[in-house]
XYZ file of C-alpha atoms in Angstrom:
284
model
C -5.344 5.101 10.796
C -8.110 7.391 12.337
C -11.806 5.185 12.623
C -13.043 4.250 15.947
C -16.687 6.495 15.802
C -17.061 7.162 12.462
C -19.421 6.804 9.614
C -19.315 2.615 8.265
C -20.776 1.655 4.944
C -24.074 0.073 4.552
C -22.516 -2.236 1.456
C -21.243 -4.996 3.231
C -21.700 -8.025 3.758
C -20.003 -10.557 5.970
C -19.935 -13.558 5.613
C -17.461 -14.942 7.544
C -17.993 -17.549 10.028
C -20.488 -19.118 7.393
C -17.308 -22.305 5.861
C -16.760 -21.778 3.280
C -18.695 -19.003 2.677
C -19.948 -20.643 -0.103
C -20.341 -23.622 -3.072
C -16.849 -25.063 -2.745
C -15.734 -26.897 -5.794
C -14.584 -30.604 -5.300
C -10.530 -30.368 -5.757
C -9.222 -27.372 -3.473
C -9.227 -23.680 -4.802
C -6.450 -23.276 -7.403
C -9.053 -24.942 -9.787
C -11.691 -21.852 -8.473
C -8.769 -19.521 -8.816
C -7.977 -21.237 -12.388
C -12.282 -19.798 -13.771
C -11.216 -17.105 -12.094
C -8.350 -15.611 -13.385
C -9.869 -16.341 -16.929
C -13.120 -15.340 -16.780
C -11.565 -12.006 -15.864
C -9.271 -11.649 -18.710
C -10.803 -13.635 -21.204
C -14.569 -12.689 -21.275
C -15.365 -14.265 -23.940
C -13.851 -17.337 -22.717
C -17.000 -16.763 -19.832
C -19.426 -19.305 -21.864
C -16.960 -22.214 -21.685
C -15.830 -21.662 -18.340
C -19.227 -21.708 -16.959
C -20.240 -25.075 -18.911
C -17.040 -26.296 -17.001
C -18.045 -25.235 -13.820
C -21.413 -26.781 -14.238
C -20.704 -30.014 -15.398
C -18.990 -30.412 -11.859
C -22.367 -29.462 -9.662
C -22.400 -32.522 -8.788
C -18.861 -32.302 -7.079
C -20.357 -29.637 -5.829
C -20.563 -29.783 -1.255
C -22.980 -26.384 0.510
C -20.746 -25.433 3.666
C -23.635 -23.453 5.684
C -21.331 -23.965 9.472
C -21.479 -20.685 11.337
C -19.933 -19.735 13.797
C -19.697 -16.819 16.600
C -17.289 -13.846 15.655
C -14.869 -13.010 17.745
C -14.516 -9.959 19.720
C -11.334 -9.066 17.186
C -12.929 -10.157 14.138
C -16.258 -8.580 14.946
C -13.352 -5.185 15.676
C -11.861 -5.329 11.987
C -15.271 -5.903 9.970
C -16.128 -2.105 12.180
C -13.051 -1.590 10.411
C -12.838 -2.535 6.750
C -16.944 -1.021 6.021
C -15.018 2.830 8.125
C -13.007 2.611 5.370
C -15.039 1.346 2.522
C -17.442 4.604 3.656
C -14.205 6.051 3.000
C -13.441 5.466 -0.364
C -17.134 6.296 -0.865
C -17.479 9.109 -0.228
C -14.430 10.592 -1.550
C -14.979 8.944 -4.510
C -18.126 10.400 -4.877
C -16.071 13.983 -5.005
C -13.395 12.944 -6.640
C -15.602 11.669 -9.449
C -18.299 15.005 -9.472
C -15.516 17.049 -8.616
C -13.635 15.947 -12.541
C -17.622 16.038 -14.284
C -16.344 11.662 -14.117
C -20.393 11.834 -13.696
C -22.163 9.504 -10.412
C -20.203 7.609 -8.295
C -21.599 4.143 -8.331
C -20.814 2.403 -4.246
C -19.598 -0.963 -4.644
C -20.209 -3.996 -2.378
C -17.828 -5.899 0.085
C -17.912 -9.177 0.926
C -16.375 -10.736 3.444
C -16.056 -13.604 3.366
C -13.368 -16.913 4.703
C -11.709 -20.190 2.704
C -13.483 -19.354 -0.444
C -16.077 -17.910 -2.146
C -18.881 -17.736 -4.968
C -19.081 -15.223 -6.980
C -19.962 -13.641 -10.219
C -16.792 -14.337 -11.729
C -17.020 -17.653 -10.586
C -15.127 -19.629 -7.355
C -12.167 -18.431 -5.297
C -10.434 -19.292 -2.482
C -8.980 -16.890 0.260
C -5.101 -18.120 -2.073
C -6.951 -15.764 -4.246
C -5.613 -12.669 -1.949
C -8.700 -10.234 -1.565
C -9.926 -9.428 -5.483
C -12.575 -7.319 -7.510
C -15.189 -9.336 -9.479
C -17.232 -6.775 -12.109
C -19.385 -9.283 -13.315
C -21.234 -7.980 -9.160
C -19.278 -4.641 -8.466
C -18.064 -6.544 -5.110
C -14.805 -6.352 -3.240
C -13.918 -9.944 -1.681
C -11.771 -9.696 1.118
C -10.551 -12.826 3.348
C -8.893 -10.957 5.897
C -6.683 -13.316 6.979
C -4.971 -13.046 4.426
C -3.058 -9.600 6.267
C -0.801 -11.903 8.055
C 0.093 -14.225 5.854
C 1.380 -10.632 4.074
C 3.039 -9.694 7.069
C 4.606 -13.473 8.069
C 4.895 -14.227 4.811
C 6.043 -11.416 2.313
C 7.543 -9.042 5.421
C 5.516 -6.356 4.552
C 5.032 -4.244 8.340
C 1.216 -4.750 9.175
C -0.566 -2.164 10.957
C -4.221 -1.431 9.609
C -3.238 1.644 6.531
C -2.007 -2.021 4.958
C -5.436 -2.598 4.954
C -6.786 0.174 4.003
C -4.440 0.341 0.844
C -5.327 -2.916 -0.253
C -9.214 -1.853 -0.101
C -8.767 1.174 -1.765
C -6.748 -0.895 -4.192
C -9.537 -3.618 -5.029
C -11.580 -0.183 -5.440
C -9.577 1.393 -7.947
C -10.018 -1.269 -10.215
C -14.370 -0.135 -9.620
C -13.372 2.982 -10.556
C -11.713 1.230 -13.877
C -14.631 -0.343 -13.978
C -16.940 2.656 -13.959
C -14.702 4.233 -16.223
C -14.573 2.245 -18.898
C -10.736 1.547 -18.635
C -10.415 -2.501 -17.235
C -13.166 -2.990 -20.548
C -10.773 -0.900 -23.347
C -7.103 -3.228 -21.548
C -9.170 -6.646 -22.255
C -10.139 -5.636 -26.069
C -6.027 -4.250 -25.671
C -4.833 -7.826 -24.822
C -6.837 -9.392 -27.243
C -4.276 -10.959 -30.281
C -0.895 -9.449 -28.046
C 2.107 -12.288 -26.988
C 1.788 -13.060 -23.379
C 5.061 -10.701 -21.766
C 2.500 -8.171 -23.883
C -0.206 -8.876 -22.452
C 0.777 -8.899 -19.262
C 2.142 -5.412 -19.447
C -0.935 -3.579 -20.028
C -2.297 -6.004 -16.863
C 0.630 -3.999 -14.814
C -0.385 -0.751 -16.236
C -4.026 -1.350 -14.808
C -2.270 -2.792 -11.645
C -0.127 0.777 -10.946
C -3.371 2.915 -11.846
C -5.072 1.886 -9.329
C -2.483 1.967 -6.914
C -2.291 5.178 -8.452
C -5.868 5.068 -7.271
C -5.553 4.195 -3.735
C -2.531 7.118 -3.332
C -5.026 9.259 -4.181
C -7.478 8.091 -1.791
C -4.928 8.508 0.626
C -4.332 12.250 -0.408
C -7.915 13.532 -0.108
C -8.084 11.026 3.501
C -5.452 13.257 5.032
C -7.137 14.431 8.499
C -7.760 10.689 9.786
C -3.892 9.760 8.695
C -1.932 8.413 11.519
C 2.291 8.725 11.548
C 3.843 5.791 9.477
C 0.022 5.525 8.307
C 1.383 5.975 4.841
C 4.815 3.191 5.782
C 2.091 0.385 6.467
C 1.113 0.607 2.257
C 3.806 1.094 0.966
C 5.468 -1.430 2.256
C 3.198 -3.626 2.011
C 3.029 -1.866 -1.460
C 6.504 -3.401 -1.614
C 5.878 -6.849 -0.412
C 3.400 -8.479 -3.052
C 4.933 -6.883 -5.937
C 5.821 -9.303 -8.732
C 9.558 -8.799 -8.159
C 9.579 -9.037 -4.611
C 6.933 -12.506 -4.596
C 8.744 -14.323 -6.870
C 12.459 -13.930 -5.499
C 10.383 -15.234 -2.587
C 8.556 -18.292 -4.026
C 10.376 -18.543 -6.943
C 14.231 -17.398 -5.873
C 14.369 -15.513 -9.748
C 12.831 -12.137 -10.951
C 10.440 -13.240 -14.780
C 9.962 -9.052 -15.572
C 8.145 -10.455 -18.664
C 5.760 -12.418 -16.286
C 4.615 -9.391 -14.115
C 1.549 -8.994 -13.912
C 1.040 -6.499 -11.010
C 4.774 -4.396 -11.097
C 8.211 -4.524 -9.735
C 8.226 -3.271 -5.471
C 9.521 -0.005 -6.597
C 6.521 0.880 -9.389
C 3.938 0.133 -7.122
C 5.468 2.146 -4.465
C 5.730 4.420 -6.796
C 2.566 4.947 -8.148
C 0.599 5.532 -4.809
C 2.801 7.872 -3.797
C 2.601 9.347 -6.749
C -0.944 9.422 -6.663
C -0.812 10.612 -2.355
C 1.591 13.766 -3.415
C -0.521 15.194 -6.836
C -4.571 14.300 -5.685
C -5.327 14.560 -8.562
C -6.593 12.227 -10.918
C -5.026 13.240 -14.685
C -1.310 12.233 -13.207
C -3.249 8.494 -13.119
C -1.601 7.357 -17.113
C 0.475 4.409 -16.313
C -0.005 3.649 -20.423
C 1.597 5.811 -21.422
C 4.680 6.322 -19.247
C 5.191 2.439 -18.428
C 3.992 1.189 -21.662
């Protein structure tokens, strides 16, 4: 991707170099991830979760050790800031063209190890994620090395751009009210039915990532789309389950299969039309 020397976003908060990036709950990242997921998908349980987290306050430690970022880390920060700037420009344009109101720019937080968010504490084990509670995308950039070495993605800068565009897609869903409607529909549903709705939400975020790439083609280089598709394939539920547990359980999918994720990214990329992204009608 052609990115050097271009505009960088002012909406990036770089907490890398801060050990832990904030308060860390004793007991490891798994607890934080459970809290985060409960508050994300069951907002009505948030007060109960908050009470539990507050009761653990005595077990929290503040990690504020700082170190100088390496030249490579600084360059990566500049790259993701450029990608975020591109999403700002393009989604502002898409909102204007489709009479969707004013696009509100999200923030991005770069962290190392763990982070405290409006959705609760989380560790790098949760991967990049978007928190609707504070309209921020959170990323530990070490995730992308694991994506390449552990899950077989090609790597490359556009794999990172795809993930950023996907998470910004969740922000778009929050602004348009889609995420709220899905959470409402999930209430009272069986786990399998709720998972299907979650899959549709994730596939639409992939579609939005492809839509962003369509509008950003003047900065693409040969191989960029292949890098995005390789990343989309690597994070498919079937690919992850096969690698982690040796078998696939479709009813437990929450993000979609590798084939679905690649398909919807490419639909966004090829169509350039936000109205072609109704994953709910097609996938349910």
